[in-house]
Amino acid sequence: MGGLLLTGCSASSLLSPHEFTEIFAAQLRQAGLQLTVTVVAPLEVKVKDSAANESTAFLENAYDHYRKAPADRDSIIAKYVNAFLETPRGTNAPVDITRIVPVIKDKGFLPEVYKSIIERGQKTDGFMDVHEAYNSELTILYAEDSPTNIRYLTQKDLVTLKIDKSALRNLVLIGVNSMTYCIASNPALR
């Protein structure tokens, strides 16, 4: 992937949200994947691929990361561009069952995410819909964890994998227990 040459900056010369978004969009355009990239608003980019599949990148987390370490903006932008580029490929690729992990969030997390999505005019259908209550304060979401991204599972994923939602907790516990066993039984990993 081609890159923009960006130099370090001081706190007084932080990129504005709009400037940050423009640089992010330029990096996506340079990815060589025939993407149509449109800046919708500061920290929001719409991307359409050659098959007319459309997705949105919300850059609040990326911008917050950049504001904490402005001298690292090149690597921060590259990290978020790469994670975003993995998402469309991952959406069409089958879920790797060995990478399914539990993600624990407080009970207010999902309502906040759904509210944010709706406020942006997006639909919540199928988004983060594989979850269960852990207790009165926590929710377990299930996701596929990859080296650069995390993809929350959908009911469609479960159908494709032929896994019942009720079996997910045991599936991830077996994986966690297997990892714990591997670490405990291998002195090199301790």
XYZ file of N, CA and C in Angstrom:
570
model
N 0.858 -1.168 0.000
C 0.000 0.000 0.000
C 0.895 1.219 0.000
N 0.594 2.161 -0.857
C 1.328 3.419 -0.890
C 1.029 4.207 0.357
N 1.877 5.126 0.677
C 1.629 5.898 1.891
C 1.887 7.365 1.685
N 1.266 8.141 2.495
C 1.527 9.575 2.507
C 2.693 9.834 3.431
N 3.525 10.758 3.084
C 4.607 11.138 3.966
C 4.068 12.190 4.919
N 3.985 11.824 6.168
C 3.492 12.742 7.184
C 4.600 12.949 8.201
N 4.735 14.155 8.652
C 5.776 14.429 9.627
C 5.153 14.577 10.991
N 5.971 14.471 12.033
C 5.481 14.626 13.401
C 4.934 16.026 13.611
N 4.125 16.176 14.666
C 3.545 17.478 14.927
C 3.487 17.707 16.422
N 3.393 18.940 16.786
C 3.267 19.276 18.204
C 1.803 19.359 18.562
N 1.520 19.409 19.852
C 0.136 19.489 20.319
C -0.554 20.725 19.747
N 0.223 21.796 19.510
C -0.388 23.024 18.993
C -0.754 22.913 17.517
N -0.222 21.903 16.825
C -0.543 21.750 15.409
C -1.287 20.443 15.135
N -2.118 20.047 16.070
C -2.920 18.850 15.871
C -3.794 18.998 14.641
N -3.957 17.902 13.924
C -4.894 17.898 12.817
C -6.301 18.082 13.359
N -7.113 18.805 12.639
C -8.524 18.904 13.007
C -9.187 17.574 12.656
N -10.371 17.314 13.191
C -11.076 16.094 12.799
C -11.255 15.999 11.277
N -11.553 17.122 10.630
C -11.719 17.122 9.170
C -10.410 16.755 8.468
N -9.302 17.361 8.885
C -7.997 17.070 8.273
C -7.622 15.599 8.468
N -7.845 15.097 9.667
C -7.554 13.694 9.967
C -8.372 12.781 9.047
N -9.644 13.115 8.870
C -10.536 12.321 8.022
C -10.061 12.337 6.577
N -9.636 13.498 6.092
C -9.144 13.603 4.713
C -7.907 12.727 4.503
N -7.003 12.716 5.469
C -5.793 11.885 5.348
C -6.172 10.403 5.370
N -7.075 10.031 6.269
C -7.550 8.651 6.335
C -8.158 8.243 4.986
N -9.018 9.100 4.438
C -9.663 8.811 3.155
C -8.625 8.659 2.048
N -7.618 9.513 2.036
C -6.564 9.419 1.019
C -5.827 8.085 1.125
N -5.560 7.646 2.342
C -4.894 6.344 2.534
C -5.762 5.202 2.008
N -7.062 5.275 2.256
C -7.958 4.238 1.732
C -7.949 4.225 0.205
N -7.962 5.405 -0.384
C -7.949 5.499 -1.858
C -6.669 4.904 -2.435
N -5.557 5.035 -1.714
C -4.266 4.542 -2.185
C -4.090 3.043 -1.970
N -5.066 2.384 -1.368
C -4.933 0.956 -1.061
C -4.936 0.082 -2.312
N -5.323 0.646 -3.462
C -5.293 -0.102 -4.706
C -6.383 -1.150 -4.829
N -7.500 -0.952 -4.132
C -8.577 -1.939 -4.146
C -9.814 -1.455 -4.883
N -9.669 -0.466 -5.731
C -10.786 0.097 -6.499
C -11.938 0.498 -5.576
N -11.615 1.285 -4.571
C -12.610 1.762 -3.628
C -13.016 3.185 -3.967
N -14.308 3.467 -3.832
C -14.799 4.830 -3.917
C -14.951 5.313 -2.491
N -14.189 6.320 -2.131
C -14.142 6.804 -0.748
C -14.701 8.218 -0.711
N -15.707 8.424 0.148
C -16.351 9.719 0.268
C -16.325 10.168 1.722
N -15.806 11.371 1.948
C -15.851 11.947 3.291
C -17.267 12.490 3.478
N -17.983 11.927 4.453
C -19.363 12.321 4.726
C -19.389 13.500 5.690
N -18.538 13.441 6.692
C -18.454 14.455 7.740
C -17.123 14.249 8.433
N -16.704 15.198 9.257
C -15.493 14.941 10.037
C -15.644 13.633 10.813
N -14.665 12.760 10.660
C -14.579 11.467 11.336
C -15.601 10.450 10.830
N -16.103 10.644 9.615
C -17.002 9.661 9.000
C -16.729 9.570 7.506
N -16.463 8.333 7.048
C -16.121 8.074 5.658
C -16.984 6.928 5.144
N -17.561 7.089 3.950
C -18.295 6.009 3.279
C -17.375 5.407 2.227
N -17.409 4.081 2.144
C -16.555 3.371 1.202
C -17.409 2.395 0.410
N -17.237 2.440 -0.920
C -17.948 1.505 -1.792
C -16.901 0.742 -2.584
N -17.032 -0.593 -2.599
C -16.079 -1.395 -3.369
C -16.584 -1.599 -4.788
N -15.830 -2.327 -5.601
C -16.175 -2.507 -7.012
C -17.460 -3.307 -7.210
N -17.898 -4.050 -6.188
C -19.153 -4.810 -6.262
C -20.320 -4.013 -5.692
N -20.098 -2.717 -5.424
C -21.111 -1.800 -4.888
C -21.504 -2.106 -3.446
N -20.677 -2.875 -2.738
C -20.890 -3.066 -1.302
C -20.436 -1.798 -0.602
N -21.276 -1.287 0.283
C -20.973 -0.019 0.947
C -20.786 -0.240 2.443
N -19.813 0.450 3.004
C -19.587 0.415 4.441
C -19.162 1.800 4.912
N -19.203 1.982 6.215
C -18.878 3.278 6.792
C -17.764 3.109 7.810
N -16.821 4.030 7.789
C -15.765 4.074 8.800
C -16.039 5.268 9.703
N -16.221 4.986 10.977
C -16.366 6.033 11.979
C -15.023 6.140 12.681
N -14.440 7.318 12.692
C -13.044 7.486 13.077
C -12.824 8.095 14.460
N -13.833 8.100 15.308
C -13.662 8.700 16.632
C -12.534 8.035 17.419
N -12.505 6.706 17.439
C -11.451 6.009 18.178
C -10.079 6.289 17.585
N -9.996 6.286 16.259
C -8.718 6.566 15.604
C -8.244 7.980 15.936
N -9.153 8.935 15.888
C -8.778 10.322 16.175
C -8.378 10.494 17.641
N -9.101 9.850 18.554
C -8.719 9.902 19.972
C -7.330 9.321 20.183
N -7.049 8.206 19.499
C -5.724 7.586 19.582
C -4.658 8.561 19.076
N -4.934 9.200 17.957
C -4.008 10.181 17.388
C -3.782 11.361 18.329
N -4.843 11.887 18.932
C -4.697 13.040 19.832
C -3.820 12.720 21.039
N -3.804 11.460 21.449
C -2.970 11.055 22.588
C -1.508 10.894 22.190
N -1.255 10.644 20.903
C 0.116 10.441 20.424
C 0.258 11.034 19.022
N 0.181 12.367 18.902
C 0.203 12.984 17.567
C 1.460 12.678 16.751
N 2.564 12.439 17.399
C 3.789 12.124 16.658
C 3.697 10.768 15.958
N 2.760 9.933 16.382
C 2.583 8.599 15.805
C 1.455 8.541 14.773
N 1.065 9.692 14.241
C -0.124 9.702 13.385
C 0.002 8.795 12.172
N 1.191 8.694 11.549
C 1.351 7.811 10.387
C 0.975 6.376 10.735
N 1.550 5.866 11.814
C 1.286 4.477 12.180
C -0.142 4.293 12.688
N -0.687 5.303 13.342
C -2.072 5.215 13.819
C -3.032 5.153 12.641
N -2.860 6.039 11.683
C -3.728 6.034 10.506
C -3.564 4.723 9.744
N -2.337 4.261 9.569
C -2.105 2.990 8.867
C -2.797 1.833 9.590
N -2.714 1.822 10.896
C -3.354 0.754 11.685
C -4.860 0.734 11.448
N -5.496 1.889 11.499
C -6.945 1.936 11.343
C -7.365 1.708 9.890
N -6.565 2.150 8.937
C -6.857 1.861 7.533
C -6.799 0.349 7.312
N -5.744 -0.294 7.795
C -5.605 -1.739 7.618
C -6.745 -2.501 8.292
N -7.124 -2.071 9.480
C -8.240 -2.723 10.174
C -9.524 -2.551 9.382
N -9.753 -1.366 8.842
C -10.966 -1.135 8.054
C -10.949 -1.982 6.791
N -9.794 -2.061 6.123
C -9.709 -2.844 4.895
C -9.933 -4.328 5.161
N -9.574 -4.792 6.330
C -9.803 -6.190 6.668
C -11.287 -6.475 6.864
N -12.049 -5.500 7.333
C -13.454 -5.706 7.653
C -14.277 -6.157 6.448
N -14.226 -5.469 5.296
C -15.025 -5.950 4.167
C -14.626 -7.346 3.707
N -13.309 -7.630 3.714
C -12.874 -8.972 3.328
C -13.411 -9.977 4.334
N -13.322 -9.620 5.614
C -13.761 -10.517 6.669
C -15.248 -10.750 6.658
N -16.024 -9.748 6.264
C -17.471 -9.899 6.242
C -17.883 -10.968 5.252
N -17.180 -11.072 4.146
C -17.520 -12.056 3.130
C -16.823 -13.392 3.360
N -15.789 -13.415 4.152
C -15.059 -14.646 4.418
C -15.732 -15.415 5.554
N -15.612 -16.740 5.529
C -16.198 -17.508 6.625
C -15.472 -17.224 7.947
N -16.210 -17.316 9.016
C -15.640 -17.115 10.348
C -14.739 -18.298 10.677
N -13.571 -17.998 11.210
C -12.659 -19.038 11.679
C -13.085 -19.393 13.095
N -13.657 -20.558 13.273
C -14.220 -20.967 14.556
C -13.170 -20.986 15.668
N -11.900 -21.177 15.310
C -10.848 -21.216 16.329
C -10.508 -19.825 16.857
N -11.027 -18.786 16.199
C -10.747 -17.411 16.616
C -11.923 -16.757 17.343
N -12.967 -17.537 17.636
C -14.118 -16.961 18.331
C -13.760 -16.752 19.796
N -14.016 -15.537 20.262
C -13.698 -15.171 21.645
C -14.904 -14.493 22.299
N -14.985 -14.583 23.630
C -16.007 -13.806 24.337
C -15.492 -12.400 24.576
N -16.373 -11.433 24.477
C -16.030 -10.040 24.764
C -17.005 -9.576 25.841
N -16.486 -9.224 26.994
C -17.321 -8.821 28.128
C -17.475 -7.300 28.122
N -18.718 -6.843 28.163
C -19.029 -5.411 28.198
C -20.062 -5.155 29.287
N -20.110 -3.904 29.774
C -21.152 -3.578 30.745
C -22.499 -3.541 30.035
N -23.572 -3.682 30.809
C -24.905 -3.823 30.207
C -25.342 -2.588 29.417
N -24.727 -1.446 29.641
C -25.074 -0.240 28.898
C -24.380 -0.120 27.552
N -23.420 -0.995 27.274
C -22.630 -0.894 26.044
C -23.490 -1.010 24.786
N -24.275 -2.074 24.673
C -25.071 -2.273 23.459
C -26.081 -1.157 23.218
N -26.855 -0.734 24.235
C -27.769 0.385 23.970
C -27.046 1.645 23.487
N -25.853 1.924 24.024
C -25.087 3.087 23.578
C -24.643 2.943 22.124
N -24.172 1.753 21.764
C -23.730 1.515 20.390
C -24.908 1.635 19.435
N -26.020 0.999 19.766
C -27.207 1.071 18.902
C -27.686 2.509 18.750
N -27.705 3.265 19.835
C -28.139 4.666 19.779
C -27.233 5.461 18.837
N -25.930 5.261 18.965
C -24.968 5.962 18.121
C -25.169 5.618 16.649
N -25.423 4.353 16.363
C -25.630 3.917 14.982
C -26.894 4.562 14.411
N -27.963 4.550 15.180
C -29.236 5.127 14.743
C -29.100 6.633 14.528
N -28.377 7.313 15.427
C -28.175 8.758 15.286
C -27.442 9.100 13.994
N -26.640 8.178 13.507
C -25.908 8.393 12.255
C -26.721 7.985 11.031
N -27.956 7.545 11.262
C -28.813 7.152 10.156
C -28.550 5.752 9.631
N -27.851 4.949 10.402
C -27.545 3.580 9.990
C -28.558 2.611 10.593
N -28.589 1.395 10.071
C -29.458 0.353 10.609
C -28.666 -0.540 11.549
N -29.327 -1.018 12.598
C -28.665 -1.906 13.560
C -28.950 -3.370 13.265
N -29.698 -3.647 12.210
C -30.068 -5.025 11.883
C -28.841 -5.925 11.810
N -28.828 -6.950 12.639
C -27.764 -7.946 12.597
C -26.461 -7.522 13.242
N -26.327 -6.263 13.615
C -25.069 -5.784 14.169
C -24.967 -6.166 15.637
N -23.930 -6.871 15.993
C -23.682 -7.285 17.383
C -24.893 -7.999 17.970
N -25.534 -8.849 17.174
C -26.752 -9.481 17.683
C -26.521 -10.847 18.320
N -25.270 -11.264 18.434
C -24.974 -12.517 19.121
C -24.359 -12.160 20.472
N -25.222 -12.155 21.474
C -24.785 -11.809 22.826
C -25.717 -12.463 23.834
N -25.294 -12.467 25.080
C -26.106 -13.009 26.164
C -25.726 -12.305 27.457
N -26.648 -12.314 28.388
C -26.364 -11.731 29.699
C -25.407 -12.656 30.440
N -24.401 -12.069 31.054
C -23.504 -12.838 31.918
C -24.024 -12.780 33.354
N -24.392 -11.583 33.762
C -25.037 -11.359 35.056
C -25.846 -10.064 34.937
N -26.269 -9.510 36.039
C -27.123 -8.314 35.965
C -26.362 -7.073 35.490
N -25.058 -7.102 35.470
C -24.265 -5.927 35.092
C -23.460 -6.093 33.807
N -23.250 -7.342 33.373
C -22.356 -7.594 32.240
C -23.030 -8.400 31.137
N -22.578 -8.153 29.915
C -23.058 -8.857 28.732
C -21.866 -9.511 28.049
N -22.083 -10.716 27.527
C -21.054 -11.389 26.725
C -21.438 -11.252 25.261
N -20.556 -10.658 24.471
C -20.701 -10.641 23.022
C -19.685 -11.649 22.491
N -19.955 -12.191 21.324
C -19.035 -13.148 20.736
C -18.491 -12.550 19.443
N -17.196 -12.750 19.230
C -16.536 -12.129 18.090
C -15.430 -13.025 17.558
N -15.052 -12.765 16.321
C -13.874 -13.406 15.736
C -12.719 -12.424 15.882
N -11.675 -12.854 16.548
C -10.519 -11.997 16.805
C -9.434 -12.314 15.788
N -8.993 -11.293 15.057
C -7.919 -11.479 14.078
C -6.738 -10.613 14.500
N -5.623 -10.714 13.810
C -4.460 -9.919 14.204
C -4.683 -8.409 14.197
N -5.570 -7.902 13.333
C -5.745 -6.449 13.258
C -7.158 -5.967 13.543
N -8.083 -6.877 13.807
C -9.464 -6.451 13.931
C -10.251 -7.421 14.784
N -11.426 -6.993 15.171
C -12.369 -7.875 15.837
C -13.696 -7.719 15.116
N -14.311 -8.842 14.799
C -15.575 -8.851 14.055
C -16.622 -9.545 14.912
N -17.621 -8.789 15.321
C -18.676 -9.358 16.151
C -19.535 -10.292 15.312
N -19.898 -11.421 15.905
C -20.683 -12.419 15.194
C -22.137 -11.978 15.038
N -22.735 -12.452 13.970
C -24.147 -12.204 13.701
C -24.883 -13.544 13.689
N -26.201 -13.473 13.716
C -26.998 -14.700 13.617
C -26.696 -15.414 12.297
N -26.450 -14.644 11.241
C -26.114 -15.229 9.935
C -24.831 -16.065 10.043
N -23.846 -15.569 10.806
C -22.612 -16.331 11.006
C -22.901 -17.662 11.687
N -23.769 -17.631 12.698
C -24.097 -18.859 13.422
C -24.770 -19.877 12.508
N -25.658 -19.397 11.636
C -26.324 -20.295 10.690
C -25.289 -20.911 9.756
N -24.398 -20.085 9.234
C -23.351 -20.573 8.330
C -22.460 -21.601 9.014
N -22.117 -21.348 10.271
C -21.245 -22.250 11.031
C -21.993 -23.466 11.575
N -23.314 -23.422 11.503
C -24.164 -24.488 12.054
C -23.909 -24.656 13.553
N -23.863 -23.500 14.236
C -23.661 -23.471 15.684
C -24.891 -22.838 16.321
N -25.402 -23.483 17.342
C -26.500 -22.905 18.104
C -25.931 -21.879 19.077
N -26.625 -20.760 19.211
C -26.161 -19.696 20.098
C -25.880 -20.216 21.510
N -26.685 -21.153 21.970
C -26.506 -21.691 23.328
C -25.200 -22.472 23.477
N -24.587 -22.874 22.375
C -23.340 -23.638 22.431
C -22.096 -22.744 22.428
N -22.269 -21.463 22.185
C -21.104 -20.580 22.056
C -20.262 -20.503 23.329
N -20.906 -20.357 24.474
C -20.144 -20.216 25.710
C -19.252 -21.431 25.926
N -19.797 -22.632 25.728
C -18.982 -23.842 25.882
C -17.871 -23.892 24.848
N -18.165 -23.464 23.632
C -17.159 -23.453 22.575
C -15.971 -22.573 22.958
N -16.231 -21.368 23.438
C -15.126 -20.486 23.788
C -14.444 -20.929 25.078
N -15.192 -21.545 25.988
C -14.561 -22.054 27.208
C -13.606 -23.191 26.900
N -13.978 -24.036 25.949
C -13.081 -25.111 25.533
C -11.809 -24.511 24.961
N -11.946 -23.481 24.136
C -10.781 -22.808 23.568
C -9.915 -22.174 24.640
N -10.539 -21.494 25.610
C -9.787 -20.871 26.704
C -9.129 -21.939 27.546
N -9.866 -23.008 27.869
C -9.293 -24.083 28.681
C -8.164 -24.784 27.948
N -8.321 -24.965 26.632
C -7.252 -25.581 25.852
C -6.004 -24.717 25.875
N -6.173 -23.396 25.737
C -5.038 -22.483 25.769
C -4.381 -22.516 27.145
N -5.195 -22.499 28.187
C -4.651 -22.564 29.546
C -3.866 -23.852 29.732
N -4.399 -24.963 29.249
C -3.714 -26.243 29.355
C -2.394 -26.198 28.601
N -2.416 -25.643 27.371
C -1.187 -25.569 26.568
C -0.123 -24.744 27.279
N -0.516 -23.626 27.858
C 0.449 -22.775 28.564
C 0.960 -23.490 29.807
N 0.060 -24.099 30.561
C 0.463 -24.764 31.814
C 1.360 -25.966 31.547
N 1.144 -26.663 30.417
C 1.912 -27.872 30.149
C 3.178 -27.605 29.348
N 3.405 -26.394 28.914
C 4.584 -26.079 28.102
C 5.412 -25.019 28.825
N 6.531 -25.432 29.436
C 7.355 -24.475 30.197
C 7.825 -23.291 29.361
N 7.982 -23.447 28.072
C 8.452 -22.339 27.222
C 7.404 -21.233 27.119
N 6.145 -21.572 27.362
C 5.067 -20.579 27.254
C 4.715 -19.952 28.588
N 5.248 -20.447 29.683
C 4.887 -19.914 30.999
C 5.484 -18.549 31.235
